[in-house]
XYZ file of C-alpha atoms in Angstrom:
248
model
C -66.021 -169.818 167.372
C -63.374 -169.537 164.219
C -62.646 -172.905 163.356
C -64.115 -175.893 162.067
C -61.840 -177.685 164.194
C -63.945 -177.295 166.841
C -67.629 -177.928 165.361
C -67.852 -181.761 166.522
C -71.311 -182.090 164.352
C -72.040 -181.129 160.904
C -74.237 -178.003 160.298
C -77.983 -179.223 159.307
C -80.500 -177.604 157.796
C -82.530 -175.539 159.773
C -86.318 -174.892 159.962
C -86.763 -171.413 161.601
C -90.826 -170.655 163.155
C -91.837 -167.005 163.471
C -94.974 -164.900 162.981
C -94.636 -164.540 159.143
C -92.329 -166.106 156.819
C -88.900 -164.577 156.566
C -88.090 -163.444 153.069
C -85.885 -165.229 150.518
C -83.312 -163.269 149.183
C -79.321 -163.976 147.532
C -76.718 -161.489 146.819
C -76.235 -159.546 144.002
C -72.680 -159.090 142.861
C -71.795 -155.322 142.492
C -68.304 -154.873 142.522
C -65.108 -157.099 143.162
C -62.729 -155.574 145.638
C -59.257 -157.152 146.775
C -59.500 -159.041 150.154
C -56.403 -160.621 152.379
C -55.742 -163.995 151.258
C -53.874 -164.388 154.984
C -56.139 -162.567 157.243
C -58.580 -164.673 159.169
C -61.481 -162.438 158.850
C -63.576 -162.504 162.278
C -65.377 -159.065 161.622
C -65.749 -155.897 159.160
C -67.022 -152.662 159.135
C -67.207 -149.724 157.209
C -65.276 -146.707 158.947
C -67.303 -144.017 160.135
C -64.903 -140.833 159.551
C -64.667 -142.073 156.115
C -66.408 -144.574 153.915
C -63.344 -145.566 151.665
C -61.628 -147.327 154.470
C -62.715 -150.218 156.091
C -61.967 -151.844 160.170
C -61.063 -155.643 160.196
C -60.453 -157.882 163.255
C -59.000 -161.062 162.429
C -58.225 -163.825 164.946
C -56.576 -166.958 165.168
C -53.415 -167.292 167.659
C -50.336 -165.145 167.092
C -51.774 -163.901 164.134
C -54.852 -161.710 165.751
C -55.086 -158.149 164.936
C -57.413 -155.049 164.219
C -56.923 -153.251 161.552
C -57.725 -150.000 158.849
C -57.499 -150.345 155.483
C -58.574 -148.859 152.250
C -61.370 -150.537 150.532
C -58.704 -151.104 147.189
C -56.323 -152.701 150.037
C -53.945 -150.579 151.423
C -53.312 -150.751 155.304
C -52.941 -147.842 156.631
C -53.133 -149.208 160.460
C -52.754 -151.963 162.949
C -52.917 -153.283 166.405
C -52.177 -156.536 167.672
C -53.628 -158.979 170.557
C -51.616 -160.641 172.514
C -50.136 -164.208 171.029
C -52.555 -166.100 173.726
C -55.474 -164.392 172.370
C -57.945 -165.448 169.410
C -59.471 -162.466 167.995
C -63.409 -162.000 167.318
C -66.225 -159.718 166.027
C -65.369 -155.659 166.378
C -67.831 -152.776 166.146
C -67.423 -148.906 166.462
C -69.401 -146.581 168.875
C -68.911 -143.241 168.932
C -65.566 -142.323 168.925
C -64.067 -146.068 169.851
C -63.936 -149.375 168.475
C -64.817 -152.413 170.975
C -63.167 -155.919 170.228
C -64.057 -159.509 171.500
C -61.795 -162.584 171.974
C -63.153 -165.773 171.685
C -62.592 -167.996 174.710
C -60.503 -164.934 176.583
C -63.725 -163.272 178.312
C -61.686 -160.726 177.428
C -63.103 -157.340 175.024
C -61.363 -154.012 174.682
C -62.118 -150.855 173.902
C -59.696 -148.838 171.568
C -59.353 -145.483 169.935
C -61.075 -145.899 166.555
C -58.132 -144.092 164.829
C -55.206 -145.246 166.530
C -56.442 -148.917 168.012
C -54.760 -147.914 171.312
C -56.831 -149.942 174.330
C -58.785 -147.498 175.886
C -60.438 -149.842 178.872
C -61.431 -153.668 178.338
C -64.188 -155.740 180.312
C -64.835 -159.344 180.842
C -67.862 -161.508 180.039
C -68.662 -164.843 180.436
C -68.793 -167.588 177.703
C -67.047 -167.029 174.345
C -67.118 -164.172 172.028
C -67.989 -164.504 168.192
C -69.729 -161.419 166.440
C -70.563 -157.910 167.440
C -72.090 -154.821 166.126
C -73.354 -151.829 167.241
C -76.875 -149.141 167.786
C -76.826 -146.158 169.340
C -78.118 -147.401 172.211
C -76.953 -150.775 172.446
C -74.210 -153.037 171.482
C -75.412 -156.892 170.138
C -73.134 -159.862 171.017
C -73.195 -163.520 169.653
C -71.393 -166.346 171.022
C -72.091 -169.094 168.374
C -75.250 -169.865 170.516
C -79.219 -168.469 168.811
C -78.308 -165.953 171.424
C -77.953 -162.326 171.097
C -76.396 -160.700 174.108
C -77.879 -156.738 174.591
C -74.653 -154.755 176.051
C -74.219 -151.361 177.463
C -71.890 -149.503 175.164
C -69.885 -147.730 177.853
C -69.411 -150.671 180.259
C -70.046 -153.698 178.135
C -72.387 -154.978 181.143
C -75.055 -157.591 179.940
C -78.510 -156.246 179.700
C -80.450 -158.927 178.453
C -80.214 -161.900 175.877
C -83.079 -162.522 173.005
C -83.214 -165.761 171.604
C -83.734 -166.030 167.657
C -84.124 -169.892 167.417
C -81.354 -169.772 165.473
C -78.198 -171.212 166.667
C -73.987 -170.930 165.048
C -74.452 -166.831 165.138
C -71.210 -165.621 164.200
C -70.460 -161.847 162.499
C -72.980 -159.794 163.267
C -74.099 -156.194 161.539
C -76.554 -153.920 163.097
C -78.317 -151.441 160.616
C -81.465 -149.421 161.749
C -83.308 -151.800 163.553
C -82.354 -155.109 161.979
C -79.364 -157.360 162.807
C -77.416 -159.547 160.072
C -75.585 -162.414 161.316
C -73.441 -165.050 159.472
C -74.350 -168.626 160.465
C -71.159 -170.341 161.149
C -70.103 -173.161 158.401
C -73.128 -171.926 156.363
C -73.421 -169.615 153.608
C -76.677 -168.107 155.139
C -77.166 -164.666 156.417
C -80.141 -164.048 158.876
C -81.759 -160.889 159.119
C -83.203 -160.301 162.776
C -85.307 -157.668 164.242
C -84.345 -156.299 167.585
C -86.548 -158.935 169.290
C -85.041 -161.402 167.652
C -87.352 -162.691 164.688
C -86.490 -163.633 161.259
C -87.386 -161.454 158.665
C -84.859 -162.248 155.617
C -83.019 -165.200 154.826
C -80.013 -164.278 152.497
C -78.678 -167.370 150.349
C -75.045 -166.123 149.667
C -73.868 -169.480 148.136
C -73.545 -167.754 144.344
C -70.620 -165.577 145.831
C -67.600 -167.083 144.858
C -64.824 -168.867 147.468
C -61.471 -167.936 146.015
C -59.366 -169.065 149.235
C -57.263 -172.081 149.339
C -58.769 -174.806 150.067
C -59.269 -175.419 153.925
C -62.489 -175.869 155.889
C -61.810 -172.781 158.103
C -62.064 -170.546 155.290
C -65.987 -170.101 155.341
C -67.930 -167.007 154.430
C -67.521 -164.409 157.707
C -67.313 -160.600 157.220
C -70.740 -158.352 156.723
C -70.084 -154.370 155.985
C -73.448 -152.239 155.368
C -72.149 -149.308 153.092
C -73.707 -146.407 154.521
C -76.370 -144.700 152.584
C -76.524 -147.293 149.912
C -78.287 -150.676 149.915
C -75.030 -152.162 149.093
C -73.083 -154.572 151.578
C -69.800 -155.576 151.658
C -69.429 -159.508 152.293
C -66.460 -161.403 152.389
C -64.256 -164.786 154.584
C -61.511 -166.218 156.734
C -58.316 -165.843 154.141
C -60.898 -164.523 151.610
C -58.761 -162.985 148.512
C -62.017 -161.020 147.676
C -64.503 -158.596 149.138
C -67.852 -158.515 147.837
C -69.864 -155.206 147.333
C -73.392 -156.950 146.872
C -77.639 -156.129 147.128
C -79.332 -158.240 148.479
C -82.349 -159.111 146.393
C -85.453 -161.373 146.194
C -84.937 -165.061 144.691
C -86.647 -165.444 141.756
């Protein structure tokens, strides 16, 4: 879901039960890098064939797009959806780029250079965040869901609960899973069975966009190689490069 339009109930705090206590961490502010004050961020990653640039979906309708861009801003490529569509979470695999819509049931599959639609499938319920394993791709759809996909065919394998509901933009790195909590400024660290092992309090990074109550925190990067993420929002004018570190 990418509005707050559509929440009907205010976001309360939530009191997560697992084996061991998750870890309390908040971001560390490494670098300031220039965002899109207009794009309605829905889900970034880091480019594979070269670090520097960066893949964005945005949604919202008539306005929904994927796109490559430098990390200092310049766009050096785009593809829209159609004007009926509102864009979600995107993730590479291999040598393509899979992208949700949100109450479409509709994801494609595009080149990873050019965005050209390779293939598309359809799943049920909506679309929100996505990211990607080698073996594996992860789905939410603002549910605690997690949807397991096959990467070639996008066919539902299974679903693992987290107990944690309003997953939105997802990252997958080694075996853990980030996810934005929608309206929140709370990152969740899963393992692949779905248990909480980090907490990350982003509420010290600051909210430049204009004031609206759609523009909340949605966009996690892991830089590869580095501990360093890139975090950033719907019509954010900044990206983040942050650690994420233990509270003190």
């Amino acid at each position: 879901m990418r509005s707050a339009f559509v929440a009907a109930l205010a976001v309360l705090p939530l009191v997560v039960s697992c084996s061991s206590e998750p870890k309390q961490l908040t971001v560390e502010i490494v670098a300031t890098h220039p965002g899109d004050p207009t794009a309605f961020t829905q889900g970034l990653e880091v480019s594979r064939s070269n670090p520097q640039e960066l893949l964005v979906g945005t949604g919202w309708y008539g306005e929904s797009r994927i796109l490559r861009r430098t990390v200092d801003g310049r766009e050096l490529a785009s593809q829209p959806l159609l004007p009926q569509e509102f864009g979600e979470g995107i993730t590479q695999h291999g040598d393509e780029v899979w992208q949700l819509t949100w109450q479409n049931g509709t994801a494609y599959r595009r080149h990873s250079h050019t965005f050209e639609v390779t293939d598309q499938a359809t799943f049920d319920g909506e679309g929100w965040g996505l990211c990607s394993f080698d073996d594996a791709l992860i789905m939410s759809d603002g549910t605690s869901s997690l949807r397991v996909l096959a990467p070639e065919t996008f066919a539902e394998k299974e679903r693992v609960d987290t107990g944690v509901d309003k997953l939105n933009e997802l990252e997958c790195v080694g075996d853990a899973i980030y996810a934005n909590r929608f309206l929140t400024t709370d990152i969740y660290k899963f393992d692949r069975k779905g248990h909480v092992t980090a907490i990350i309090d982003a509420s010290g990074l600051p909210n430049n966009a204009a004031p609206d109550s759609n523009n909340v925190l949605n966009g996690i990067a892991h830089i590869p190689g580095t501990d360093r993420f890139y975090l950033t929002g719907k019509r954010w004018p900044d990206i983040y490069e942050v650690r994420f570190v233990e509270k003190n």
